[in-house]
Coordinates of C-alpha atoms in Angstrom, one line a residue:
X1 CA -13.5 -8.0 -12.2
X2 CA -12.6 -11.0 -14.7
X3 CA -11.2 -10.1 -18.2
X4 CA -9.9 -11.9 -21.4
X5 CA -7.7 -11.0 -23.4
X6 CA -7.7 -11.4 -27.2
X7 CA -4.8 -10.7 -30.0
X8 CA -2.1 -13.8 -31.6
X9 CA 0.9 -14.4 -29.0
X10 CA 3.5 -15.6 -31.1
X11 CA 1.7 -16.0 -33.6
X12 CA -0.6 -18.1 -32.7
X13 CA -4.1 -16.1 -33.5
X14 CA -7.5 -16.0 -31.8
X15 CA -5.8 -16.9 -28.7
X16 CA -8.0 -16.1 -25.7
X17 CA -6.2 -16.1 -22.2
X18 CA -8.0 -14.8 -18.8
X19 CA -7.4 -13.3 -15.5
X20 CA -8.5 -10.0 -13.6
X21 CA -7.9 -6.2 -13.6
X22 CA -5.7 -6.0 -11.0
X23 CA -5.2 -2.5 -10.8
X24 CA -6.2 1.1 -12.6
X25 CA -4.8 4.5 -13.8
X26 CA -0.9 3.1 -13.4
X27 CA 0.7 5.9 -14.4
X28 CA 4.0 5.3 -13.8
X29 CA 4.5 2.9 -16.2
X30 CA 7.3 5.0 -18.0
X31 CA 6.0 3.6 -21.9
X32 CA 5.1 7.4 -22.1
X33 CA 3.8 10.9 -20.9
X34 CA 0.6 10.3 -20.9
X35 CA -0.5 7.4 -18.7
X36 CA -3.2 5.6 -17.3
X37 CA -2.9 1.9 -17.8
X38 CA -4.9 -0.7 -16.4
X39 CA -3.2 -3.3 -15.3
X40 CA -4.0 -7.8 -15.6
X41 CA -2.9 -10.5 -14.5
X42 CA -4.4 -11.7 -17.7
X43 CA -1.3 -13.7 -20.0
X44 CA -0.3 -10.8 -22.5
X45 CA 2.8 -11.8 -24.3
X46 CA 4.4 -10.7 -28.1
X47 CA 1.0 -10.5 -30.4
X48 CA -1.0 -9.7 -27.9
X49 CA -0.8 -6.0 -28.6
X50 CA -3.3 -3.8 -30.2
X51 CA -6.0 -6.7 -29.3
X52 CA -9.1 -6.2 -27.2
X53 CA -9.2 -6.7 -23.2
X54 CA -13.2 -7.6 -23.0
X55 CA -15.0 -7.8 -19.7
X56 CA -17.5 -11.3 -19.3
X57 CA -20.1 -9.1 -21.1
X58 CA -17.5 -9.0 -24.3
X59 CA -17.6 -5.0 -23.6
X60 CA -14.4 -4.0 -24.8
X61 CA -12.6 -2.3 -21.7
X62 CA -8.6 -1.6 -22.7
X63 CA -6.4 -2.5 -25.8
X64 CA -3.6 -4.4 -24.7
X65 CA -0.6 -2.4 -25.0
X66 CA 2.4 -3.7 -23.2
X67 CA 3.8 -6.2 -20.4
X68 CA 6.5 -6.5 -17.7
X69 CA 8.6 -9.2 -17.9
X70 CA 12.1 -11.2 -17.8
X71 CA 12.0 -12.5 -20.0
X72 CA 10.0 -12.5 -23.7
X73 CA 6.6 -14.2 -21.8
X74 CA 3.9 -14.2 -19.8
X75 CA 5.2 -12.7 -16.0
X76 CA 1.3 -12.1 -15.0
X77 CA 1.8 -8.3 -15.3
X78 CA 0.1 -6.6 -18.4
X79 CA -0.9 -3.3 -18.9
X80 CA -3.9 -2.3 -21.6
X81 CA -4.8 1.4 -22.6
X82 CA -8.8 1.7 -21.2
X83 CA -11.0 2.0 -24.0
X84 CA -12.2 5.7 -23.4
X85 CA -8.8 7.2 -23.9
X86 CA -8.0 4.8 -27.2
X87 CA -11.4 6.1 -28.1
X88 CA -10.6 9.7 -27.7
X89 CA -7.5 9.7 -29.6
X90 CA -9.2 7.6 -32.9
X91 CA -12.2 9.7 -32.6
X92 CA -9.4 12.7 -33.4
X93 CA -7.4 10.9 -35.2
X94 CA -10.4 10.4 -37.8
X95 CA -11.6 14.1 -37.7
X96 CA -8.7 16.1 -37.4
X97 CA -6.4 13.5 -38.5
X98 CA -4.1 14.3 -35.1
X99 CA -4.1 14.2 -31.7
X100 CA -4.2 17.6 -29.9
X101 CA -3.4 18.1 -26.5
X102 CA -4.3 20.8 -24.2
X103 CA -2.5 22.7 -21.4
X104 CA -3.1 25.6 -19.3
X105 CA 0.6 27.0 -18.6
X106 CA 2.1 25.4 -15.3
X107 CA 5.5 24.2 -14.6
X108 CA 4.5 21.1 -12.6
X109 CA 6.4 20.2 -9.7
X110 CA 5.3 17.2 -6.9
X111 CA 4.0 18.5 -3.7
X112 CA 6.0 16.5 -0.8
X113 CA 4.9 15.8 3.0
X114 CA 7.5 18.7 4.1
X115 CA 6.4 21.3 1.7
X116 CA 2.9 20.7 2.8
X117 CA 3.7 20.7 6.0
X118 CA 5.5 24.2 5.3
X119 CA 2.7 25.7 3.3
X120 CA -0.1 24.9 6.3
X121 CA -1.7 22.0 4.5
X122 CA -2.9 19.1 6.2
X123 CA -1.0 16.2 6.8
X124 CA -1.3 13.7 3.9
X125 CA -2.4 16.5 1.5
X126 CA -2.5 15.4 -2.2
X127 CA -1.8 17.3 -5.5
X128 CA 0.8 19.1 -7.1
X129 CA 2.6 23.0 -7.0
X130 CA 2.7 25.3 -9.2
X131 CA 6.5 25.6 -10.1
X132 CA 6.2 28.0 -12.6
X133 CA 3.3 30.4 -15.2
X134 CA 3.4 31.1 -18.0
X135 CA 2.8 34.2 -19.2
X136 CA -0.8 35.7 -20.4
X137 CA -2.1 31.9 -20.5
X138 CA -4.6 30.5 -18.7
X139 CA -3.2 29.3 -15.5
X140 CA -2.3 33.1 -15.1
X141 CA -5.7 34.4 -16.6
X142 CA -7.4 32.6 -14.0
X143 CA -5.0 34.0 -11.7
X144 CA -2.4 30.6 -10.4
X145 CA 0.6 32.0 -8.8
X146 CA 4.2 30.4 -8.0
X147 CA 3.6 28.6 -5.3
X148 CA -0.3 27.2 -5.2
X149 CA -1.0 24.0 -4.3
X150 CA -3.7 22.4 -7.0
X151 CA -5.8 20.1 -5.6
X152 CA -8.6 19.4 -7.9
X153 CA -9.6 20.2 -11.7
X154 CA -12.7 19.8 -12.8
X155 CA -14.3 18.4 -10.2
X156 CA -11.9 15.8 -9.9
X157 CA -9.6 15.2 -7.2
X158 CA -5.4 16.0 -8.2
X159 CA -3.4 13.3 -6.5
X160 CA -0.1 13.9 -8.4
X161 CA 1.4 15.1 -11.2
X162 CA 1.3 11.9 -14.2
X163 CA -3.2 11.4 -13.2
X164 CA -3.3 15.9 -13.2
X165 CA -1.3 16.6 -16.8
X166 CA -3.8 13.4 -18.6
X167 CA -6.7 15.2 -17.3
X168 CA -5.6 18.4 -18.5
X169 CA -4.1 17.5 -21.7
X170 CA -7.0 15.5 -22.4
X171 CA -10.0 18.8 -21.6
X172 CA -11.6 20.2 -24.6
X173 CA -9.6 23.7 -25.1
X174 CA -11.7 26.5 -25.0
X175 CA -13.4 24.6 -22.1
X176 CA -14.2 26.4 -18.5
X177 CA -13.0 24.3 -15.7
X178 CA -13.2 24.8 -12.0
X179 CA -9.6 25.0 -10.9
X180 CA -9.3 24.0 -6.2
X181 CA -6.2 25.3 -4.7
X182 CA -4.0 26.2 -1.5
X183 CA -3.0 29.5 -1.2
X184 CA -1.3 30.8 2.3
X185 CA -3.2 28.2 3.4
X186 CA -6.4 29.5 2.5
X187 CA -8.7 26.9 -0.2
X188 CA -9.6 28.7 -3.2
X189 CA -11.2 28.0 -6.7
X190 CA -11.2 29.5 -10.2
X191 CA -12.3 28.4 -13.7
X192 CA -9.7 27.9 -15.8
X193 CA -9.5 27.4 -19.6
X194 CA -7.6 24.9 -21.4
X195 CA -6.1 25.9 -24.9
X196 CA -4.4 23.8 -27.3
X197 CA -0.7 23.3 -26.5
X198 CA 1.2 25.0 -29.4
X199 CA -0.5 27.9 -27.9
X200 CA 0.7 27.9 -24.6
X201 CA 4.8 27.5 -25.0
X202 CA 7.4 27.9 -21.8
X203 CA 10.4 30.4 -22.1
X204 CA 12.8 27.2 -22.5
X205 CA 10.8 25.5 -25.1
X206 CA 10.8 28.7 -27.8
X207 CA 14.9 29.0 -26.9
X208 CA 15.0 25.5 -28.1
X209 CA 12.4 26.4 -31.1
X210 CA 14.9 29.0 -31.8
X211 CA 17.9 27.0 -31.8
X212 CA 16.8 24.5 -34.5
X213 CA 15.8 26.8 -36.7
X214 CA 19.2 28.7 -36.0
X215 CA 20.4 25.1 -37.1
X216 CA 18.3 25.0 -40.1
X217 CA 19.6 28.0 -41.2
X218 CA 23.0 27.3 -40.8

C-alpha cells in the first residue's frame, strides 16, 4: 500500500514523503519490549517522530517512530507504531493516567525445530514453550504446565515470543481467552483469564523487589 509520512524533518515543517508499506508486525527491532512496527520506505528523518503515517485516503495508519540508518539520514527503512496500538495506549492514558499491561504468569521459551521434534510436533511447528508457571497465576489456574507448547491465543496463531508477549500484554485483564496448546503431542484447549501485571509476580521479581526495599532501609 502507498503511504505518506508527515512531519518536520530537520526542522522543515509541513513536510511530506511518500513510499510503500514494506512489512508489518516487525517485532524484533529492539526499541521496546512490546513491538509490532509497520516498516515503510517513505523517507523518515530526525524530526518526523510523532508525525502521522497516512494512506492514500488520508487515514492515519501509524505514528512515525524510528529509522535504521548508517548516519542521521534516511536509508529507506523507517518504522511506525500501528494506529490501533497507539490509540489503545492513548485511551488508557486518558482514562486511567497510565498504561496497564496484562500477564498470564508463564516464562516464555523459544520453540526450536529440535525441541518441536522431541515433543512430537509436526515439522515447522510454530509456537512458544512454557518454561515456568507462576503458582496461582492465570496459566496455573487454566491448567497449563511446564513443557506445554502454546500455538494459539484468542483465536490467533502464536508464531513466536515477541508477538505472543504483545497479544497477552494488550489483552484486557479479567476477560477470558481461549488458549491452544500441545502436551505430549496432544492438542488441547483451555480458557485463560489474564490478570494485571502487578498481580502476577515471578519469584525472581519478588526477590529483586525485596532487595530494593532492603537497600532503601539501610
